[in-house]
Amino acid sequence: MKHSTTNQRTRHGRGPARRIGRTLALVLPVVLVFSGTLAVTRVNWSGNSSHSVLTASEASSSDVSTRASSRAAQDVLRDKLLVELQEKNPGVALTHLQEAVHDRPSLAKHCVSIARALGRAAVRVYGPPRAQSFARPVCDTSFASGVAAQHT
């Protein structure tokens, strides 16, 4: 009887080391994500040494109102323009939207959604035909698509 000194392999050259490697490749990233998440929740980011861990249920109402008042710039702009649309007309609001995007290019990615919101609001305030008369090519004619979406 002849004995082989070479490594014993399973079918198609896949041995136990490969299976262990695959298992680690799948499990290790999950473990690292969870351990990193837990570590971040334990870090005192506030600088207040008296409360090292603050959970969402422990947040005071003043903290919540402070966070709510510091809203995103695009939300503040949208609300301002919607008020302007009602007080003046959609043309003025669209002009100010175009100026705001020109002055702050970071708002450009929100321009389409703001212009559509203005179009929908214009239909509610002025009706479809009159709202469409204010359309202009701001943010790829998103105002007009907002008017059309609200009308149908």
Tab-separated table of C-alpha atoms in Angstrom:
chain	number	residue	atom	x	y	z
A	1	MET	CA	0.000	0.000	0.000
A	2	LYS	CA	1.352	3.400	-1.022
A	3	HIS	CA	0.912	6.470	1.204
A	4	SER	CA	0.937	9.982	-0.152
A	5	THR	CA	2.796	12.754	1.691
A	6	THR	CA	1.025	15.548	-0.159
A	7	ASN	CA	-1.743	17.592	1.445
A	8	GLN	CA	-5.140	16.018	1.470
A	9	ARG	CA	-7.631	18.289	-0.333
A	10	THR	CA	-11.344	18.189	-0.740
A	11	ARG	CA	-13.017	18.373	-4.116
A	12	HIS	CA	-11.837	21.082	-6.508
A	13	GLY	CA	-8.908	22.159	-4.325
A	14	ARG	CA	-10.970	23.788	-1.570
A	15	GLY	CA	-9.602	22.909	1.822
A	16	PRO	CA	-10.515	23.895	5.339
A	17	ALA	CA	-8.281	26.985	5.223
A	18	ARG	CA	-10.299	28.398	2.356
A	19	ARG	CA	-13.569	27.812	4.208
A	20	ILE	CA	-12.195	29.510	7.312
A	21	GLY	CA	-10.972	32.426	5.210
A	22	ARG	CA	-14.367	32.879	3.587
A	23	THR	CA	-16.099	32.768	6.954
A	24	LEU	CA	-13.751	35.393	8.349
A	25	ALA	CA	-14.216	37.561	5.263
A	26	LEU	CA	-17.954	37.592	5.883
A	27	VAL	CA	-18.018	37.833	9.673
A	28	LEU	CA	-15.087	40.167	10.382
A	29	PRO	CA	-16.516	43.324	8.738
A	30	VAL	CA	-19.777	42.889	10.655
A	31	VAL	CA	-17.920	42.521	13.941
A	32	LEU	CA	-15.779	45.579	13.203
A	33	VAL	CA	-18.809	47.714	12.342
A	34	PHE	CA	-20.651	46.757	15.507
A	35	SER	CA	-17.629	47.250	17.735
A	36	GLY	CA	-16.943	50.646	16.123
A	37	THR	CA	-20.557	51.685	16.582
A	38	LEU	CA	-20.494	50.722	20.227
A	39	ALA	CA	-17.216	52.561	20.758
A	40	VAL	CA	-18.578	55.769	19.206
A	41	THR	CA	-21.663	55.709	21.433
A	42	ARG	CA	-19.426	55.531	24.513
A	43	VAL	CA	-17.271	58.563	23.583
A	44	ASN	CA	-18.060	61.809	25.372
A	45	TRP	CA	-18.477	64.154	22.380
A	46	SER	CA	-20.092	66.992	24.351
A	47	GLY	CA	-17.057	67.846	26.467
A	48	ASN	CA	-19.227	67.658	29.606
A	49	SER	CA	-17.500	65.180	31.890
A	50	SER	CA	-20.513	64.743	34.189
A	51	HIS	CA	-22.519	62.823	31.562
A	52	SER	CA	-20.302	60.381	29.744
A	53	VAL	CA	-23.120	58.586	27.926
A	54	LEU	CA	-26.307	60.308	26.776
A	55	THR	CA	-29.029	58.239	25.211
A	56	ALA	CA	-31.859	59.596	23.096
A	57	SER	CA	-34.347	59.051	25.905
A	58	GLU	CA	-32.241	61.202	28.243
A	59	ALA	CA	-32.116	64.221	25.927
A	60	SER	CA	-33.833	67.237	27.419
A	61	SER	CA	-36.528	69.189	25.612
A	62	SER	CA	-34.256	72.236	25.345
A	63	ASP	CA	-31.678	70.130	23.472
A	64	VAL	CA	-34.358	68.941	21.077
A	65	SER	CA	-35.648	72.451	20.402
A	66	THR	CA	-32.100	73.709	19.840
A	67	ARG	CA	-31.488	70.980	17.273
A	68	ALA	CA	-34.796	71.707	15.562
A	69	SER	CA	-33.986	75.401	15.271
A	70	SER	CA	-30.692	74.669	13.529
A	71	ARG	CA	-32.278	73.272	10.380
A	72	ALA	CA	-30.587	72.581	7.080
A	73	ALA	CA	-30.002	75.543	4.773
A	74	GLN	CA	-32.155	74.084	1.994
A	75	ASP	CA	-35.120	73.689	4.358
A	76	VAL	CA	-34.800	77.282	5.547
A	77	LEU	CA	-34.557	78.488	1.947
A	78	ARG	CA	-37.579	76.401	0.873
A	79	ASP	CA	-39.720	77.795	3.683
A	80	LYS	CA	-38.602	81.362	2.985
A	81	LEU	CA	-39.387	81.020	-0.723
A	82	LEU	CA	-42.805	79.455	-0.057
A	83	VAL	CA	-43.722	82.432	2.137
A	84	GLU	CA	-42.428	84.775	-0.541
A	85	LEU	CA	-44.517	82.958	-3.161
A	86	GLN	CA	-47.679	83.600	-1.125
A	87	GLU	CA	-46.842	87.199	-0.213
A	88	LYS	CA	-45.565	88.308	-3.628
A	89	ASN	CA	-45.634	85.881	-6.579
A	90	PRO	CA	-43.861	82.764	-7.857
A	91	GLY	CA	-41.693	84.832	-10.205
A	92	VAL	CA	-40.043	86.631	-7.296
A	93	ALA	CA	-39.547	83.340	-5.432
A	94	LEU	CA	-37.964	81.718	-8.505
A	95	THR	CA	-35.634	84.680	-8.988
A	96	HIS	CA	-34.513	84.441	-5.376
A	97	LEU	CA	-34.043	80.679	-5.723
A	98	GLN	CA	-31.803	81.232	-8.722
A	99	GLU	CA	-29.817	83.882	-6.836
A	100	ALA	CA	-29.457	81.649	-3.771
A	101	VAL	CA	-28.124	78.748	-5.852
A	102	HIS	CA	-25.741	81.122	-7.620
A	103	ASP	CA	-24.481	82.533	-4.296
A	104	ARG	CA	-24.278	79.138	-2.533
A	105	PRO	CA	-23.446	76.368	-5.040
A	106	SER	CA	-23.941	73.750	-2.310
A	107	LEU	CA	-27.692	74.385	-2.645
A	108	ALA	CA	-27.660	73.318	-6.311
A	109	LYS	CA	-28.360	69.682	-5.453
A	110	HIS	CA	-31.557	70.792	-3.674
A	111	CYS	CA	-32.673	73.231	-6.368
A	112	VAL	CA	-34.881	70.725	-8.197
A	113	SER	CA	-36.845	69.717	-5.105
A	114	ILE	CA	-37.274	73.334	-3.987
A	115	ALA	CA	-38.459	74.432	-7.439
A	116	ARG	CA	-40.964	71.550	-7.579
A	117	ALA	CA	-42.280	72.493	-4.142
A	118	LEU	CA	-42.704	76.070	-5.381
A	119	GLY	CA	-44.579	74.783	-8.439
A	120	ARG	CA	-46.977	72.727	-6.328
A	121	ALA	CA	-47.557	75.657	-3.967
A	122	ALA	CA	-48.153	78.008	-6.902
A	123	VAL	CA	-50.932	75.734	-8.179
A	124	ARG	CA	-52.594	75.780	-4.761
A	125	VAL	CA	-52.385	79.584	-4.533
A	126	TYR	CA	-52.907	80.693	-8.165
A	127	GLY	CA	-54.433	77.701	-9.966
A	128	PRO	CA	-52.804	75.707	-12.791
A	129	PRO	CA	-53.027	78.162	-15.736
A	130	ARG	CA	-51.779	81.192	-13.823
A	131	ALA	CA	-49.109	79.190	-11.981
A	132	GLN	CA	-47.763	77.902	-15.302
A	133	SER	CA	-47.407	81.491	-16.547
A	134	PHE	CA	-44.672	82.082	-13.938
A	135	ALA	CA	-42.551	79.131	-15.163
A	136	ARG	CA	-38.979	79.815	-16.186
A	137	PRO	CA	-35.919	77.617	-16.711
A	138	VAL	CA	-34.722	77.557	-13.109
A	139	CYS	CA	-33.262	74.183	-12.095
A	140	ASP	CA	-34.121	72.453	-15.373
A	141	THR	CA	-37.726	73.646	-15.456
A	142	SER	CA	-38.535	71.849	-12.200
A	143	PHE	CA	-41.065	74.546	-11.302
A	144	ALA	CA	-43.087	73.640	-14.392
A	145	SER	CA	-42.908	69.934	-13.558
A	146	GLY	CA	-44.130	70.735	-10.033
A	147	VAL	CA	-47.066	72.641	-11.520
A	148	ALA	CA	-47.849	69.732	-13.838
A	149	ALA	CA	-47.567	67.163	-11.040
A	150	GLN	CA	-49.920	69.119	-8.788
A	151	HIS	CA	-52.415	69.690	-11.596
A	152	THR	CA	-52.767	66.024	-12.587
